[in-house]
CSV table of C-alpha atoms in Angstrom, one decimal:
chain,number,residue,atom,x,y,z
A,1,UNK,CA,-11.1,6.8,7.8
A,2,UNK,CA,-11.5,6.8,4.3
A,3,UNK,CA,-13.1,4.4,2.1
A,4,UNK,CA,-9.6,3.7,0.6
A,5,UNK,CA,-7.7,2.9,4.0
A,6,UNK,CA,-10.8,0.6,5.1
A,7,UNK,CA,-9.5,-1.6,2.1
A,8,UNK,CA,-6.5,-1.3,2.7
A,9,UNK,CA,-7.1,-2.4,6.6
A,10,UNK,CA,-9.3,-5.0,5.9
A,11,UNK,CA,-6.8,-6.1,2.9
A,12,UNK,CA,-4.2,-6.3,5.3
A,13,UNK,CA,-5.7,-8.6,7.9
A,14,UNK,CA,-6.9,-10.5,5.2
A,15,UNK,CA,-3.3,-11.5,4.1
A,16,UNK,CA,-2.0,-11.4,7.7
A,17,UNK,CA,-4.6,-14.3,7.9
A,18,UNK,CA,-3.3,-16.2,5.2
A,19,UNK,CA,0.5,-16.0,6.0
A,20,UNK,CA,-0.7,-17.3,9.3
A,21,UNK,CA,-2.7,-20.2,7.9
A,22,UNK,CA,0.2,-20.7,5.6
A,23,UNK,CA,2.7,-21.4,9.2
A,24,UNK,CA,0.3,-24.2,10.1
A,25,UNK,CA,0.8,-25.7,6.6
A,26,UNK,CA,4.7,-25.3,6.9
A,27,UNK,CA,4.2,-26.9,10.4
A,28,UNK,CA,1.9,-29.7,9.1
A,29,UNK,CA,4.5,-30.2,5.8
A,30,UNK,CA,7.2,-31.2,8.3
A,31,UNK,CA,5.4,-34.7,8.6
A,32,UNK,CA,3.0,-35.1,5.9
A,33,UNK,CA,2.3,-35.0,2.1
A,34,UNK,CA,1.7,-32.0,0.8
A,35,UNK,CA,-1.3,-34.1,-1.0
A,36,UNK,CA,-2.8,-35.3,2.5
A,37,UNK,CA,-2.8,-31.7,3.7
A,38,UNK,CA,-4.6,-30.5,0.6
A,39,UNK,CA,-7.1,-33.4,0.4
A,40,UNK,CA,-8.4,-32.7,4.3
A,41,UNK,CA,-8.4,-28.8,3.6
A,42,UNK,CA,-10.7,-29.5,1.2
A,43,UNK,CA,-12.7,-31.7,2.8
A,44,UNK,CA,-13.0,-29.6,5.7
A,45,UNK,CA,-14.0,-26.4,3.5
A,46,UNK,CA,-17.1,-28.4,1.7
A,47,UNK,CA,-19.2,-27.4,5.0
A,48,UNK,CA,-18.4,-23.7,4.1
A,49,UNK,CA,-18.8,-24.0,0.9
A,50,UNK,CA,-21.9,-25.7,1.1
A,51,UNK,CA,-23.4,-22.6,3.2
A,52,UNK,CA,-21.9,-20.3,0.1
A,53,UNK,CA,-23.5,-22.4,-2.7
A,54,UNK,CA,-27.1,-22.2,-0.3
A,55,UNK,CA,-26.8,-18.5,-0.9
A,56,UNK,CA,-26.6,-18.4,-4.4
A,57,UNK,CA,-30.3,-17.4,-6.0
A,58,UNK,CA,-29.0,-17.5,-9.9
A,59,UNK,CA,-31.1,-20.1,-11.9
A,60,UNK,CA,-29.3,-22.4,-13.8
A,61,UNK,CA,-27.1,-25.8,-13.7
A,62,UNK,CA,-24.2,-26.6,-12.6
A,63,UNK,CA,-22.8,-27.8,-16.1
A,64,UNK,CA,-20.3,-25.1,-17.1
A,65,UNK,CA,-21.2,-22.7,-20.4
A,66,UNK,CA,-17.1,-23.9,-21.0
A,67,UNK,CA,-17.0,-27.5,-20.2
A,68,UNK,CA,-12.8,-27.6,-21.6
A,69,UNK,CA,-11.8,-24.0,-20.4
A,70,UNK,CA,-13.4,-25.5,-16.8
A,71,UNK,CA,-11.4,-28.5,-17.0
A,72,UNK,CA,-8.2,-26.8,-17.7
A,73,UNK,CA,-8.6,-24.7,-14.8
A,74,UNK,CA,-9.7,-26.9,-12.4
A,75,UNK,CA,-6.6,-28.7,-13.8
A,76,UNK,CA,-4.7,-25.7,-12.9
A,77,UNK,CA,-6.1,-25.3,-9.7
A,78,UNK,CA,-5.0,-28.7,-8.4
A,79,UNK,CA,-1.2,-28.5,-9.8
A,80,UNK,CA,-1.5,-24.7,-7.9
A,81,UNK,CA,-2.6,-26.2,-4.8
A,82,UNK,CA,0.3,-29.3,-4.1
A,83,UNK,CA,2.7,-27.2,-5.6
A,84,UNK,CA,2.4,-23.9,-3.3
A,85,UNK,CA,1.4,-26.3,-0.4
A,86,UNK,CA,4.9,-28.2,-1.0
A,87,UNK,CA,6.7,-25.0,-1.4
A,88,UNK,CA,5.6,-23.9,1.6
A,89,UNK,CA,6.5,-26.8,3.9
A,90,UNK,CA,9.8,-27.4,2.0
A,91,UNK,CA,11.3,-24.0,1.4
A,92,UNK,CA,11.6,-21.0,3.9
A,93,UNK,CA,8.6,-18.5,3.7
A,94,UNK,CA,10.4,-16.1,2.7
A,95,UNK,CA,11.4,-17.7,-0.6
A,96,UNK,CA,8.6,-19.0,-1.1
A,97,UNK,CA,6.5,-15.6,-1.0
A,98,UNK,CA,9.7,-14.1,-2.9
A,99,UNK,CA,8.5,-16.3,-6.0
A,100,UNK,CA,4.8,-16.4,-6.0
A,101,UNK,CA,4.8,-12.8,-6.1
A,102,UNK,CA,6.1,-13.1,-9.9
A,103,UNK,CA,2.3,-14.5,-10.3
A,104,UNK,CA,1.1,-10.9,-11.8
A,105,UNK,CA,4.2,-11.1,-14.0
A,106,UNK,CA,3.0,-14.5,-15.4
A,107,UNK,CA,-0.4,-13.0,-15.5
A,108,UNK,CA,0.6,-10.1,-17.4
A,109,UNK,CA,2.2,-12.4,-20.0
A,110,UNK,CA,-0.5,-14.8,-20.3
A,111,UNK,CA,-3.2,-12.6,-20.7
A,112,UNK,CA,-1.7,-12.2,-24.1
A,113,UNK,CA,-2.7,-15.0,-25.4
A,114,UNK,CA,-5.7,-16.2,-23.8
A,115,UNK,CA,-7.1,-12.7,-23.3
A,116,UNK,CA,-6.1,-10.9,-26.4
A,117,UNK,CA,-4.6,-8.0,-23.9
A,118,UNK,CA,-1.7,-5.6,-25.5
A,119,UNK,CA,1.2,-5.5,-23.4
A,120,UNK,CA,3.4,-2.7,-24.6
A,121,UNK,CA,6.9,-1.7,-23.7
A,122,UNK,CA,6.5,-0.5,-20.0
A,123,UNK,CA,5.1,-3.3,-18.9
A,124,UNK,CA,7.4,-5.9,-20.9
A,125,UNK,CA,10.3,-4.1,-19.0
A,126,UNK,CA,8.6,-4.5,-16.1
A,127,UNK,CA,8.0,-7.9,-16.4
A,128,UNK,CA,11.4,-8.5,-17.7
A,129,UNK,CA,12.9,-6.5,-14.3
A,130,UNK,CA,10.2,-9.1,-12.1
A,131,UNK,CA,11.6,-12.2,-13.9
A,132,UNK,CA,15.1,-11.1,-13.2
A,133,UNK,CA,14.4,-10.5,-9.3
A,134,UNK,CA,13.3,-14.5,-9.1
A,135,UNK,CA,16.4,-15.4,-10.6
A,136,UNK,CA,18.1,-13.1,-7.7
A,137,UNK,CA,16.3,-15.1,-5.3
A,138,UNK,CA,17.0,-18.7,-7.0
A,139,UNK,CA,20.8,-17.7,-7.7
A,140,UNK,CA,21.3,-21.0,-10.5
A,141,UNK,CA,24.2,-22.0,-9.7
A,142,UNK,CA,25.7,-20.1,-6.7
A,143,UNK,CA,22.7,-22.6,-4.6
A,144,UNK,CA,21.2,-25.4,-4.8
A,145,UNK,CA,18.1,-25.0,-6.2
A,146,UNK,CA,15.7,-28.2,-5.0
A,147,UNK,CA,12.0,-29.4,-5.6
A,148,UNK,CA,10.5,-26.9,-3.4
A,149,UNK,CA,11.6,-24.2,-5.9
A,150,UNK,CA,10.7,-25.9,-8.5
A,151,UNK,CA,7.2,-26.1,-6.9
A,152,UNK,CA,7.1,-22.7,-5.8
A,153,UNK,CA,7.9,-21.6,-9.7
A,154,UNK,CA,5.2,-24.1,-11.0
A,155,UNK,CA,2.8,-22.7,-8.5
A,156,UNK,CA,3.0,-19.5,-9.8
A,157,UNK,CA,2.6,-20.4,-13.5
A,158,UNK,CA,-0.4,-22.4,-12.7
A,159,UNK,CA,-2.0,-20.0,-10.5
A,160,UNK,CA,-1.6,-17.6,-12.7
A,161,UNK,CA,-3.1,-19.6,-15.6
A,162,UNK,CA,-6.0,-20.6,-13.8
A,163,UNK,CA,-6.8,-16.7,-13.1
A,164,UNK,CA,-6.6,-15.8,-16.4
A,165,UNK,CA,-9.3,-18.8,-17.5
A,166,UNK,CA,-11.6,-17.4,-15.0
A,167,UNK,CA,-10.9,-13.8,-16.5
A,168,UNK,CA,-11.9,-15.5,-19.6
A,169,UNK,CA,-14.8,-17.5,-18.9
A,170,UNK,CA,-16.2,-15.7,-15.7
A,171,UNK,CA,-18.7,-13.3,-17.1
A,172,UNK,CA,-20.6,-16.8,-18.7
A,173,UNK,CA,-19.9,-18.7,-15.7
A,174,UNK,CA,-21.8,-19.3,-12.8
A,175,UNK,CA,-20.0,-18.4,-9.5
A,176,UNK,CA,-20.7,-21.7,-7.8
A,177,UNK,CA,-19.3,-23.9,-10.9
A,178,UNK,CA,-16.2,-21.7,-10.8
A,179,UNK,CA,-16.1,-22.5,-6.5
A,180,UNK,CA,-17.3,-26.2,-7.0
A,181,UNK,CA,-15.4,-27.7,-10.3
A,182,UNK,CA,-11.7,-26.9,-8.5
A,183,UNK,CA,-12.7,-28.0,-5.3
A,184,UNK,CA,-14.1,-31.3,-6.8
A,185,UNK,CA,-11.2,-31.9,-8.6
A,186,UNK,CA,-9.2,-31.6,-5.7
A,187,UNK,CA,-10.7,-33.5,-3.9
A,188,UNK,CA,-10.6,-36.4,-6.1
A,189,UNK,CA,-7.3,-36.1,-7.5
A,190,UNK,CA,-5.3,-35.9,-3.6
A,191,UNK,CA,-8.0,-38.3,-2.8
A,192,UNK,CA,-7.0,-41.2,-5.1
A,193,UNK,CA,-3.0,-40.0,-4.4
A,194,UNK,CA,-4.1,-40.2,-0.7
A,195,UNK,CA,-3.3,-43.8,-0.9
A,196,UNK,CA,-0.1,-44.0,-1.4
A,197,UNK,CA,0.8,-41.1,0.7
A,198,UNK,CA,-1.6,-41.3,4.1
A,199,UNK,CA,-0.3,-41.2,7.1
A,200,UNK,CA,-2.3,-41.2,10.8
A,201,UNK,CA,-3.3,-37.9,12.2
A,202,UNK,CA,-3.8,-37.5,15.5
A,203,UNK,CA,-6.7,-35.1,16.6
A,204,UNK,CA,-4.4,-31.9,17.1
A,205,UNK,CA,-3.3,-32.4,13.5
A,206,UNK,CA,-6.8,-32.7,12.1
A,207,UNK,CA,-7.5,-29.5,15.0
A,208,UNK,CA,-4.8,-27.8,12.7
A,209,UNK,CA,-6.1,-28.6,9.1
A,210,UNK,CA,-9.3,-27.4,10.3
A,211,UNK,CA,-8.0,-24.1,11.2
A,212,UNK,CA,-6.3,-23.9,8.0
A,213,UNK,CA,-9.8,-24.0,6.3
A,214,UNK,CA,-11.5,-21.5,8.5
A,215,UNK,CA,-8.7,-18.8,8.2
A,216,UNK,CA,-8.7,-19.1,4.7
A,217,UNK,CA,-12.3,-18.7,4.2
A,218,UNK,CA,-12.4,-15.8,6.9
A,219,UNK,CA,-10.0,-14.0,4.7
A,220,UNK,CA,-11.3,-14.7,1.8
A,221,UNK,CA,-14.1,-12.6,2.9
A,222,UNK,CA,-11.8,-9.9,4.4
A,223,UNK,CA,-10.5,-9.6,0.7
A,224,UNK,CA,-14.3,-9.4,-0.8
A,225,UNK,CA,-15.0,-6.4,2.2
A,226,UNK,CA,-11.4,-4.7,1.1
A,227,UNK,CA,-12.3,-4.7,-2.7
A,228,UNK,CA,-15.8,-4.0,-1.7
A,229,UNK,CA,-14.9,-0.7,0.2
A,230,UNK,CA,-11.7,0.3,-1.1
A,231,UNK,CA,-10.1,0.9,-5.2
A,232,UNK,CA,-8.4,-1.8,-6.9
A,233,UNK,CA,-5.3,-0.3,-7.4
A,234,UNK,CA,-5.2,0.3,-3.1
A,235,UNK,CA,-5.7,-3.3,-2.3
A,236,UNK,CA,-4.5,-5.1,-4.4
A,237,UNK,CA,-0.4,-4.2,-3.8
A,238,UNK,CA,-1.3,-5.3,0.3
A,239,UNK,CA,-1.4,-8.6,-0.8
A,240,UNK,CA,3.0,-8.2,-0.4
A,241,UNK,CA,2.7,-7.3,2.9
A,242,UNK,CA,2.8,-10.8,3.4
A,243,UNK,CA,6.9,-11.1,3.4
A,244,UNK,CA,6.7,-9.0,6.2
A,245,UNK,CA,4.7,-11.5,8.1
A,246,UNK,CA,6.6,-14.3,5.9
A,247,UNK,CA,10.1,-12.8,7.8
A,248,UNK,CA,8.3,-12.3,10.9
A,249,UNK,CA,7.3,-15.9,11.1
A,250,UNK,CA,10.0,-17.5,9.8
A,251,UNK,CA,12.1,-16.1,12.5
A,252,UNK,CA,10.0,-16.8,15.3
A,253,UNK,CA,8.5,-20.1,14.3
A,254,UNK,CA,11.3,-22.3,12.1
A,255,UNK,CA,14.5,-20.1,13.0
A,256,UNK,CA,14.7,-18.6,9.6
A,257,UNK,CA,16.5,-15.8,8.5
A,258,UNK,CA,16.1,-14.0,5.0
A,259,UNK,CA,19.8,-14.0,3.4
A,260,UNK,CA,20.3,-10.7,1.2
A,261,UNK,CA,19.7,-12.0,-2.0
A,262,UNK,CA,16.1,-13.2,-1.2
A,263,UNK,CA,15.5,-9.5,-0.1
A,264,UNK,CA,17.1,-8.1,-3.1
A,265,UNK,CA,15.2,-10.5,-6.0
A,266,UNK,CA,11.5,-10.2,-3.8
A,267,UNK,CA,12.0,-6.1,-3.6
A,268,UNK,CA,12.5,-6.0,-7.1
A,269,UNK,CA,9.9,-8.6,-8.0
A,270,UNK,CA,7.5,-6.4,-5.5
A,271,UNK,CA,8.3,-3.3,-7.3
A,272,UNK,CA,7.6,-4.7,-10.9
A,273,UNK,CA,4.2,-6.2,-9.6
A,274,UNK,CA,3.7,-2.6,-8.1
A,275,UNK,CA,4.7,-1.1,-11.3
A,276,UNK,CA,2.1,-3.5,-13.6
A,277,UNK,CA,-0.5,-2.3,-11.1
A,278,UNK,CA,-0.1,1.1,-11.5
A,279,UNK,CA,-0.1,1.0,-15.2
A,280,UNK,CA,-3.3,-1.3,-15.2
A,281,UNK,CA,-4.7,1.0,-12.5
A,282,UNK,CA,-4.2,4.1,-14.9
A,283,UNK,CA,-4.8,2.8,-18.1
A,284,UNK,CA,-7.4,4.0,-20.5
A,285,UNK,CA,-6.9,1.1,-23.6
A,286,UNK,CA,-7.2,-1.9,-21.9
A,287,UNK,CA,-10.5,-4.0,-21.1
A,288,UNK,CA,-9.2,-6.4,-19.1
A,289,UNK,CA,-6.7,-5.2,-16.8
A,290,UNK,CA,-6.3,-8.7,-15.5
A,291,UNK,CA,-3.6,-8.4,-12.7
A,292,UNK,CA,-5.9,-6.1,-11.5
A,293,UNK,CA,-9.1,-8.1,-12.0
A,294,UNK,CA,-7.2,-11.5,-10.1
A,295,UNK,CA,-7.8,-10.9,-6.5
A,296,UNK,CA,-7.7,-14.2,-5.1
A,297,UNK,CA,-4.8,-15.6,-3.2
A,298,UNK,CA,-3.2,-18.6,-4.8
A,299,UNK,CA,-2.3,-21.6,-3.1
A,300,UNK,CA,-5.3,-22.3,-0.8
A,301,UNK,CA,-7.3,-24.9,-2.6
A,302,UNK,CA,-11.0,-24.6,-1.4
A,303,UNK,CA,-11.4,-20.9,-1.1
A,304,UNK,CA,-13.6,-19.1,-2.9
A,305,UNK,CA,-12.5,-17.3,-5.8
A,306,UNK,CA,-13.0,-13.7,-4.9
A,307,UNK,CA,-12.3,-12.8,-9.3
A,308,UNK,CA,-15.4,-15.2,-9.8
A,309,UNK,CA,-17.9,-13.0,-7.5
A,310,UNK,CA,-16.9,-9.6,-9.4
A,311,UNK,CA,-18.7,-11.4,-12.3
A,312,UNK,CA,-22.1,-10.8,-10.0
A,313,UNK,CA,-21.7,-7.1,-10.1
A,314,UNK,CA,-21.1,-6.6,-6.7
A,315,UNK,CA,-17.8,-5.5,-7.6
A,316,UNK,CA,-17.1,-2.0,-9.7
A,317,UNK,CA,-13.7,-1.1,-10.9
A,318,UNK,CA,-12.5,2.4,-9.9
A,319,UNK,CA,-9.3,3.3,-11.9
A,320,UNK,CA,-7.3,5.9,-10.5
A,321,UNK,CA,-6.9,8.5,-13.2
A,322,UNK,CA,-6.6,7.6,-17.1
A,323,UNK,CA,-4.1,8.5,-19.1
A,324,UNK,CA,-3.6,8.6,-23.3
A,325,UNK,CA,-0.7,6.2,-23.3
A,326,UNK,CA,-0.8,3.9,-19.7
A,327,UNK,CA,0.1,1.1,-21.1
């Protein structure tokens, strides 16, 4: 097998992980807070990230080089987390997945801005086309559109905001400040809204949260192996596979079944975020390619930020081919 099918294997189980872990949030939404269910996934990843921050030989503090670029992404990080984690348990996975995959849209479009990237026409269309496939899948004013969309939307902003501060700040940044400062944050923040929110959990609940820790940290490594073995430009479109396991799931688990208009607006928004890649993946004019250079799932509050450890070097862009006008 070749290096490039290895990534895409081990990218695949990775997301196949996380749709999974996402069911058991879905199941857990039913009958608590989206904040309780972030607050004790966090809790339950400090003992794995404890064993990640162990590892890590780099001298230095754990005061960030950019204390306000820090704080807006940990702010981003904890909107990301309740927002996706109430999307998921109020809206069907399907539609859920269907609107966070506009993330490298929003990514695209941000790293304007905060990156100084040029975005020329092919990827405006593109982008343009992507924006148009969520509104196939909201349909304003032929549905009801409800607080879980309005989640799932804000979750893909933020999440894409937050990947574009670590593009910025990354290369300064220790890896454990970029792993710790979110984590804290979320931890305090659903800890103090825990109050008003907290209901009992019986042991098989708690069982459950745990589980949703574990499997996100297990494929947050699969993702660190895929981008390890295989190119960018190869792993990066499996994370869409996961509407596959999204329609799968919803079927078997919560008797869901995707209407044609969520499968018309996601295979158009899959297609754009296909198309951005293989521009980025081509291009000879841009430093930052940052859909490309965001490889961390969003949503999962706690995992490690695979973006963050390509900062260490362990990680070596391979484009595809260049080309004089890519962008």
């Amino acid at each position: 097998m070749s290096a490039n099918a290895k990534g895409a294997v081990l990218a695949l189980i990775a997301f196949g992980l996380f749709s999974t872990h996402d069911v058991f949030i879905k199941t857990l939404g039913a009958t608590y807070s989206p904040i309780q269910i972030v607050f004790f996934s966090v809790l339950l990843s400090f003992p794995l990230a404890t064993i990640m921050l162990m590892r890590d030989a780099k001298p230095g503090t754990l005061v960030p080089v950019h204390p306000w670029w820090m704080a807006v992404r940990t702010v981003g990080a904890v909107i990301t987390g309740v927002s996706a984690f109430y999307a998921f348990s109020t809206l069907p996975l399907t539609q859920t997945y269907a609107i966070l995959f506009a993330t490298p849209l929003l990514i695209t479009v941000l790293s304007i801005p905060i990156l100084g990237e040029r975005v020329r026409l092919p990827r405006w269309l593109a982008v343009i086309v992507g924006l148009l496939g969520v509104m196939v899948v909201l349909r304003p004013g032929a549905t009801d559109l409800t607080l879980g969309h309005a989640a799932a939307i804000l979750a893909a902003f933020s999440g894409a905001f937050a990947s574009i501060v670590v593009r910025k700040i990354g290369a300064e940044e220790r890896t454990v400040v970029l792993l710790l400062y979110p984590m804290v944050g979320n931890f305090l923040v659903m800890g103090v809204a825990l109050f008003f929110v907290y209901e009992p959990m019986p042991g098989e609940h708690l069982a459950m949260l745990a589980i949703i820790s574990v499997m996100a940290w297990i494929a947050g490594r699969f993702i660190i192996a895929a981008y390890q073995t295989g190119e960018a430009a190869i792993v990066a479109p499996m994370q869409y596979s996961q509407i596959l396991w999204a329609t799968a799931y919803g079927l078997i688990f919560f008797d869901e079944t995707p209407d044609m208009f969520t499968g018309i607006g996601a295979a158009i928004i899959i297609a754009s975020g296909l198309f951005i890649v293989f521009r980025e993946s081509t291009s000879g004019t841009s430093e930052n390619t940052p859909v490309l250079r965001t490889r961390s799932r969003i949503g999962t509050p706690g995992t490690f930020r695979v973006s963050s450890l390509m900062t260490s070097g362990r990680f070596r862009d391979k484009p595809l081919a260049k080309t004089p006008d890519a962008e």
